Short mmCIF file of N, CA and C in Angstrom, two decimals:
data_model
loop_
_atom_site.label_atom_id
_atom_site.label_comp_id
_atom_site.label_asym_id
_atom_site.label_seq_id
_atom_site.Cartn_x
_atom_site.Cartn_y
_atom_site.Cartn_z
N TYR A 1375 46.59 -6.59 -19.54
CA TYR A 1375 47.22 -7.36 -18.48
C TYR A 1375 48.60 -7.83 -18.91
N SER A 1376 49.43 -8.15 -17.93
CA SER A 1376 50.79 -8.61 -18.20
C SER A 1376 50.79 -10.01 -18.79
N ASP A 1377 51.93 -10.36 -19.43
CA ASP A 1377 52.09 -11.71 -19.96
C ASP A 1377 51.85 -12.73 -18.86
N GLY A 1378 51.20 -13.82 -19.21
CA GLY A 1378 50.95 -14.89 -18.26
C GLY A 1378 49.63 -14.78 -17.52
N VAL A 1379 48.97 -13.62 -17.64
CA VAL A 1379 47.67 -13.45 -16.98
C VAL A 1379 46.60 -13.95 -17.95
N LEU A 1380 45.77 -14.86 -17.48
CA LEU A 1380 44.73 -15.46 -18.31
C LEU A 1380 43.37 -14.90 -17.92
N VAL A 1381 42.66 -14.36 -18.86
CA VAL A 1381 41.31 -13.86 -18.63
C VAL A 1381 40.36 -14.75 -19.43
N GLU A 1382 39.47 -15.44 -18.73
CA GLU A 1382 38.49 -16.29 -19.37
C GLU A 1382 37.11 -15.65 -19.23
N LYS A 1383 36.49 -15.31 -20.34
CA LYS A 1383 35.14 -14.74 -20.30
C LYS A 1383 34.18 -15.85 -19.92
N LEU A 1384 33.50 -15.70 -18.80
CA LEU A 1384 32.58 -16.72 -18.33
C LEU A 1384 31.16 -16.51 -18.86
N MET A 1385 30.80 -15.25 -19.09
CA MET A 1385 29.46 -14.96 -19.60
C MET A 1385 29.47 -13.59 -20.24
N GLN A 1386 28.73 -13.46 -21.33
CA GLN A 1386 28.43 -12.17 -21.93
C GLN A 1386 27.02 -12.31 -22.48
N THR A 1387 26.08 -11.56 -21.91
CA THR A 1387 24.68 -11.71 -22.30
C THR A 1387 23.93 -10.41 -22.09
N ASP A 1388 22.83 -10.27 -22.78
CA ASP A 1388 21.94 -9.13 -22.55
C ASP A 1388 20.55 -9.60 -22.14
N THR A 1389 20.45 -10.93 -21.84
CA THR A 1389 19.17 -11.49 -21.40
C THR A 1389 19.38 -12.43 -20.23
N THR A 1390 18.29 -12.73 -19.52
CA THR A 1390 18.31 -13.72 -18.46
C THR A 1390 18.20 -15.11 -19.07
N VAL A 1391 18.19 -16.14 -18.23
CA VAL A 1391 18.10 -17.51 -18.71
C VAL A 1391 16.77 -17.81 -19.41
N ILE A 1392 15.74 -17.00 -19.17
CA ILE A 1392 14.46 -17.22 -19.85
C ILE A 1392 14.20 -16.15 -20.91
N GLY A 1393 15.26 -15.43 -21.30
CA GLY A 1393 15.13 -14.49 -22.41
C GLY A 1393 14.68 -13.08 -22.05
N GLN A 1394 14.58 -12.75 -20.77
CA GLN A 1394 14.20 -11.39 -20.38
C GLN A 1394 15.36 -10.44 -20.67
N LYS A 1395 15.08 -9.28 -21.22
CA LYS A 1395 16.09 -8.27 -21.48
C LYS A 1395 16.61 -7.73 -20.14
N ILE A 1396 17.92 -7.68 -19.97
CA ILE A 1396 18.50 -7.16 -18.74
C ILE A 1396 18.36 -5.64 -18.73
N VAL A 1397 17.79 -5.12 -17.65
CA VAL A 1397 17.58 -3.69 -17.48
C VAL A 1397 18.16 -3.30 -16.13
N TYR A 1398 18.99 -2.26 -16.12
CA TYR A 1398 19.57 -1.81 -14.86
C TYR A 1398 18.52 -1.07 -14.03
N PRO A 1399 18.55 -1.25 -12.71
CA PRO A 1399 17.58 -0.56 -11.86
C PRO A 1399 17.87 0.94 -11.80
N THR A 1400 16.81 1.70 -11.55
CA THR A 1400 16.96 3.13 -11.40
C THR A 1400 17.24 3.43 -9.93
N SER A 1401 18.40 4.03 -9.68
CA SER A 1401 18.77 4.36 -8.30
C SER A 1401 19.81 5.47 -8.34
N ASN A 1402 19.67 6.43 -7.42
CA ASN A 1402 20.68 7.49 -7.31
C ASN A 1402 21.92 7.00 -6.60
N ASP A 1403 21.80 5.90 -5.86
CA ASP A 1403 22.91 5.37 -5.08
C ASP A 1403 23.16 3.92 -5.48
N ALA A 1404 23.82 3.72 -6.62
CA ALA A 1404 24.10 2.37 -7.11
C ALA A 1404 24.90 1.59 -6.07
N GLU A 1405 24.61 0.31 -5.98
CA GLU A 1405 25.32 -0.54 -5.03
C GLU A 1405 25.37 -1.97 -5.58
N ILE A 1406 26.56 -2.54 -5.58
CA ILE A 1406 26.74 -3.93 -6.01
C ILE A 1406 27.02 -4.77 -4.78
N THR A 1407 26.37 -5.92 -4.69
CA THR A 1407 26.62 -6.87 -3.59
C THR A 1407 27.10 -8.17 -4.21
N ILE A 1408 28.20 -8.70 -3.67
CA ILE A 1408 28.69 -10.02 -4.06
C ILE A 1408 28.57 -10.92 -2.85
N ALA A 1409 27.90 -12.05 -3.02
CA ALA A 1409 27.65 -12.94 -1.88
C ALA A 1409 28.03 -14.38 -2.23
N LYS A 1410 28.52 -15.08 -1.23
CA LYS A 1410 28.74 -16.52 -1.35
C LYS A 1410 27.51 -17.18 -0.75
N VAL A 1411 26.83 -17.99 -1.54
CA VAL A 1411 25.60 -18.65 -1.12
C VAL A 1411 25.86 -20.15 -1.05
N THR A 1412 25.61 -20.76 0.11
CA THR A 1412 25.81 -22.19 0.29
C THR A 1412 24.46 -22.85 0.56
N ILE A 1413 24.12 -23.84 -0.26
CA ILE A 1413 22.87 -24.57 -0.11
C ILE A 1413 23.24 -26.01 0.23
N PRO A 1414 23.02 -26.43 1.47
CA PRO A 1414 23.35 -27.81 1.87
C PRO A 1414 22.50 -28.84 1.13
N SER A 1415 22.98 -30.05 1.12
CA SER A 1415 22.26 -31.17 0.50
C SER A 1415 20.83 -31.24 1.00
N GLY A 1416 19.88 -31.36 0.07
CA GLY A 1416 18.46 -31.48 0.44
C GLY A 1416 17.77 -30.18 0.77
N LYS A 1417 18.49 -29.07 0.76
CA LYS A 1417 17.89 -27.77 1.11
C LYS A 1417 17.54 -26.99 -0.15
N GLN A 1418 16.77 -25.90 0.04
CA GLN A 1418 16.36 -25.05 -1.07
C GLN A 1418 16.36 -23.59 -0.64
N THR A 1419 16.37 -22.71 -1.63
CA THR A 1419 16.38 -21.27 -1.33
C THR A 1419 15.02 -20.80 -0.83
N GLY A 1420 13.98 -21.49 -1.22
CA GLY A 1420 12.62 -21.00 -1.00
C GLY A 1420 12.22 -20.14 -2.19
N TRP A 1421 10.94 -20.05 -2.45
CA TRP A 1421 10.45 -19.27 -3.59
C TRP A 1421 10.71 -17.80 -3.35
N HIS A 1422 11.33 -17.16 -4.33
CA HIS A 1422 11.69 -15.75 -4.21
C HIS A 1422 11.83 -15.16 -5.61
N LYS A 1423 11.92 -13.83 -5.68
CA LYS A 1423 12.19 -13.16 -6.95
C LYS A 1423 13.11 -11.98 -6.70
N HIS A 1424 13.73 -11.52 -7.79
CA HIS A 1424 14.63 -10.38 -7.74
C HIS A 1424 14.04 -9.25 -8.57
N LYS A 1425 14.21 -8.02 -8.10
CA LYS A 1425 13.79 -6.84 -8.87
C LYS A 1425 14.99 -6.19 -9.54
N ILE A 1426 16.18 -6.78 -9.32
CA ILE A 1426 17.43 -6.25 -9.85
C ILE A 1426 18.16 -7.37 -10.60
N PRO A 1427 19.07 -7.02 -11.51
CA PRO A 1427 19.84 -8.06 -12.19
C PRO A 1427 20.73 -8.82 -11.20
N VAL A 1428 20.74 -10.14 -11.34
CA VAL A 1428 21.57 -11.01 -10.49
C VAL A 1428 22.27 -12.02 -11.39
N PHE A 1429 23.55 -12.20 -11.14
CA PHE A 1429 24.35 -13.16 -11.90
C PHE A 1429 25.05 -14.07 -10.91
N ALA A 1430 25.19 -15.34 -11.25
CA ALA A 1430 25.80 -16.28 -10.32
C ALA A 1430 26.75 -17.22 -11.04
N TYR A 1431 27.70 -17.74 -10.28
CA TYR A 1431 28.67 -18.72 -10.75
C TYR A 1431 28.63 -19.90 -9.80
N VAL A 1432 28.46 -21.11 -10.33
CA VAL A 1432 28.40 -22.31 -9.50
C VAL A 1432 29.83 -22.79 -9.23
N VAL A 1433 30.27 -22.61 -8.00
CA VAL A 1433 31.63 -22.98 -7.59
C VAL A 1433 31.71 -24.47 -7.29
N GLN A 1434 30.62 -25.00 -6.71
CA GLN A 1434 30.62 -26.40 -6.26
C GLN A 1434 29.21 -26.95 -6.35
N GLY A 1435 29.09 -28.23 -6.64
CA GLY A 1435 27.80 -28.90 -6.64
C GLY A 1435 27.02 -28.67 -7.92
N GLU A 1436 25.73 -28.99 -7.84
CA GLU A 1436 24.83 -28.87 -8.98
C GLU A 1436 23.53 -28.25 -8.49
N LEU A 1437 23.18 -27.09 -9.03
CA LEU A 1437 21.99 -26.35 -8.62
C LEU A 1437 20.86 -26.59 -9.59
N THR A 1438 19.68 -26.90 -9.06
CA THR A 1438 18.48 -27.03 -9.87
C THR A 1438 17.57 -25.86 -9.53
N VAL A 1439 17.07 -25.19 -10.57
CA VAL A 1439 16.19 -24.02 -10.38
C VAL A 1439 14.88 -24.26 -11.11
N GLU A 1440 13.79 -24.03 -10.40
CA GLU A 1440 12.45 -24.13 -10.99
C GLU A 1440 11.81 -22.75 -10.96
N THR A 1441 11.22 -22.35 -12.09
CA THR A 1441 10.50 -21.08 -12.14
C THR A 1441 9.02 -21.32 -11.90
N GLU A 1442 8.29 -20.25 -11.61
CA GLU A 1442 6.87 -20.37 -11.28
C GLU A 1442 6.04 -20.94 -12.43
N ASN A 1443 6.56 -20.89 -13.66
CA ASN A 1443 5.82 -21.45 -14.79
C ASN A 1443 6.16 -22.92 -15.03
N GLY A 1444 6.98 -23.52 -14.12
CA GLY A 1444 7.28 -24.94 -14.19
C GLY A 1444 8.55 -25.30 -14.94
N GLN A 1445 9.24 -24.30 -15.49
CA GLN A 1445 10.52 -24.58 -16.17
C GLN A 1445 11.56 -24.98 -15.14
N VAL A 1446 12.31 -26.07 -15.41
CA VAL A 1446 13.35 -26.56 -14.51
C VAL A 1446 14.66 -26.64 -15.27
N VAL A 1447 15.70 -26.02 -14.70
CA VAL A 1447 17.03 -26.04 -15.31
C VAL A 1447 18.03 -26.44 -14.24
N THR A 1448 18.98 -27.30 -14.60
CA THR A 1448 20.03 -27.72 -13.68
C THR A 1448 21.36 -27.13 -14.15
N TYR A 1449 22.09 -26.53 -13.21
CA TYR A 1449 23.36 -25.89 -13.48
C TYR A 1449 24.47 -26.67 -12.78
N PRO A 1450 25.42 -27.22 -13.54
CA PRO A 1450 26.53 -27.97 -12.93
C PRO A 1450 27.63 -27.03 -12.44
N LYS A 1451 28.61 -27.59 -11.78
CA LYS A 1451 29.79 -26.85 -11.33
C LYS A 1451 30.37 -26.09 -12.53
N ASN A 1452 30.80 -24.86 -12.27
CA ASN A 1452 31.41 -23.95 -13.25
C ASN A 1452 30.41 -23.31 -14.21
N ALA A 1453 29.12 -23.51 -14.00
CA ALA A 1453 28.11 -22.86 -14.84
C ALA A 1453 27.93 -21.41 -14.41
N THR A 1454 27.57 -20.56 -15.36
CA THR A 1454 27.20 -19.18 -15.05
C THR A 1454 25.70 -19.04 -15.25
N ILE A 1455 25.09 -18.15 -14.45
CA ILE A 1455 23.63 -18.00 -14.49
C ILE A 1455 23.30 -16.51 -14.56
N SER A 1456 22.49 -16.13 -15.54
CA SER A 1456 21.90 -14.80 -15.61
C SER A 1456 20.48 -14.99 -15.08
N GLU A 1457 20.31 -14.69 -13.79
CA GLU A 1457 19.06 -15.07 -13.12
C GLU A 1457 17.84 -14.31 -13.63
N VAL A 1458 16.69 -14.95 -13.48
CA VAL A 1458 15.42 -14.33 -13.85
C VAL A 1458 15.10 -13.20 -12.86
N PHE A 1459 14.32 -12.23 -13.32
CA PHE A 1459 13.86 -11.19 -12.40
C PHE A 1459 12.35 -11.04 -12.54
N ASP A 1460 11.75 -10.54 -11.48
CA ASP A 1460 10.29 -10.37 -11.41
C ASP A 1460 9.56 -11.67 -11.72
N THR A 1461 10.22 -12.79 -11.49
CA THR A 1461 9.64 -14.11 -11.69
C THR A 1461 10.03 -14.97 -10.49
N PHE A 1462 9.04 -15.51 -9.81
CA PHE A 1462 9.36 -16.35 -8.65
C PHE A 1462 10.06 -17.62 -9.11
N HIS A 1463 11.07 -18.00 -8.35
CA HIS A 1463 11.84 -19.20 -8.65
C HIS A 1463 12.39 -19.78 -7.35
N ASN A 1464 12.77 -21.06 -7.40
CA ASN A 1464 13.27 -21.76 -6.23
C ASN A 1464 14.49 -22.58 -6.65
N GLY A 1465 15.59 -22.40 -5.95
CA GLY A 1465 16.79 -23.17 -6.22
C GLY A 1465 16.93 -24.27 -5.19
N TYR A 1466 17.28 -25.48 -5.63
CA TYR A 1466 17.44 -26.55 -4.65
C TYR A 1466 18.61 -27.45 -4.99
N ASN A 1467 19.06 -28.14 -3.95
CA ASN A 1467 20.22 -29.01 -4.04
C ASN A 1467 19.75 -30.45 -3.87
N LYS A 1468 19.77 -31.21 -4.96
CA LYS A 1468 19.37 -32.62 -4.91
C LYS A 1468 20.57 -33.54 -4.71
N GLY A 1469 21.78 -32.96 -4.70
CA GLY A 1469 22.99 -33.75 -4.59
C GLY A 1469 23.40 -34.03 -3.15
N LYS A 1470 24.54 -34.71 -2.99
CA LYS A 1470 25.05 -35.06 -1.66
C LYS A 1470 25.97 -33.99 -1.09
N ASP A 1471 26.60 -33.20 -1.96
CA ASP A 1471 27.52 -32.15 -1.53
C ASP A 1471 26.81 -30.80 -1.51
N ASP A 1472 27.36 -29.85 -0.74
CA ASP A 1472 26.84 -28.49 -0.75
C ASP A 1472 26.91 -27.91 -2.15
N VAL A 1473 25.93 -27.07 -2.48
CA VAL A 1473 26.02 -26.22 -3.66
C VAL A 1473 26.57 -24.89 -3.16
N VAL A 1474 27.61 -24.40 -3.83
CA VAL A 1474 28.19 -23.11 -3.47
C VAL A 1474 28.15 -22.21 -4.69
N LEU A 1475 27.54 -21.03 -4.52
CA LEU A 1475 27.42 -20.05 -5.60
C LEU A 1475 28.11 -18.76 -5.19
N ILE A 1476 28.64 -18.06 -6.16
CA ILE A 1476 29.03 -16.66 -5.97
C ILE A 1476 28.00 -15.87 -6.76
N ALA A 1477 27.25 -15.02 -6.06
CA ALA A 1477 26.18 -14.25 -6.68
C ALA A 1477 26.53 -12.76 -6.67
N VAL A 1478 26.26 -12.10 -7.79
CA VAL A 1478 26.51 -10.67 -7.94
C VAL A 1478 25.17 -9.99 -8.17
N TYR A 1479 24.81 -9.08 -7.27
CA TYR A 1479 23.53 -8.36 -7.31
C TYR A 1479 23.81 -6.91 -7.72
N LEU A 1480 23.16 -6.44 -8.80
CA LEU A 1480 23.34 -5.07 -9.27
C LEU A 1480 22.13 -4.24 -8.86
N GLY A 1481 22.24 -3.57 -7.73
CA GLY A 1481 21.11 -2.83 -7.21
C GLY A 1481 21.45 -1.42 -6.80
N GLY A 1482 20.83 -0.98 -5.74
CA GLY A 1482 21.04 0.36 -5.20
C GLY A 1482 20.84 0.32 -3.70
N LYS A 1483 21.37 1.31 -3.03
CA LYS A 1483 21.23 1.37 -1.57
C LYS A 1483 19.76 1.30 -1.19
N GLY A 1484 19.45 0.40 -0.26
CA GLY A 1484 18.08 0.23 0.21
C GLY A 1484 17.24 -0.73 -0.61
N MET A 1485 17.74 -1.17 -1.76
CA MET A 1485 16.99 -2.13 -2.58
C MET A 1485 17.19 -3.53 -2.03
N LEU A 1486 16.12 -4.32 -1.99
CA LEU A 1486 16.22 -5.70 -1.54
C LEU A 1486 16.95 -6.55 -2.57
N LEU A 1487 17.76 -7.49 -2.09
CA LEU A 1487 18.42 -8.42 -3.00
C LEU A 1487 17.43 -9.44 -3.55
N SER A 1488 16.46 -9.83 -2.71
CA SER A 1488 15.41 -10.74 -3.16
C SER A 1488 14.17 -10.53 -2.29
N GLU A 1489 13.04 -10.96 -2.82
CA GLU A 1489 11.77 -10.87 -2.10
C GLU A 1489 11.18 -12.28 -1.98
N LYS A 1490 10.84 -12.68 -0.76
CA LYS A 1490 10.23 -13.99 -0.55
C LYS A 1490 8.79 -13.98 -1.04
N LYS A 1491 8.36 -15.14 -1.52
CA LYS A 1491 6.98 -15.29 -1.96
C LYS A 1491 6.10 -15.48 -0.73
N GLU A 1492 5.03 -14.72 -0.69
CA GLU A 1492 4.05 -14.85 0.40
C GLU A 1492 3.24 -16.10 0.16
N ASN A 1493 2.97 -16.85 1.20
CA ASN A 1493 2.16 -18.08 1.05
C ASN A 1493 0.69 -17.79 1.10
#
C-alpha cells in the first residue's frame, strides 16, 4: 500500500472462540456474504448455529453470546469474533444502545448462513 495507508490486523486465528479448528466448507460454488446485523436493546438473535465459518466485528454496543453448554462471553465495541459452528448459541443485547455487527460468512451457493434451533 501507499505511504499513509494504515492496515490494522484485527484478527488472525485458526480456531473459533471455543477452540474449534476452522474448516472451510466443501462447495463447488464458493460464496462469501457480508452482512450488517443490528440487535436493538433488549433483543436477541434467537438460538441458532452455523455450518460454515463466520467472523464478526462489533461496530457498536456490547454483544453477549451464550452457547448451548452455558458458556457466556461478552464482546465490547471493536471486538472481533470467530464464531462457533455446529454449536447452538444465542446473542443478546443487554445494553441501552443497538448492537451493530459486521458479519462475514464463508459458505457456498445454496448454503444457509444459519439454522434456527427447533423448539
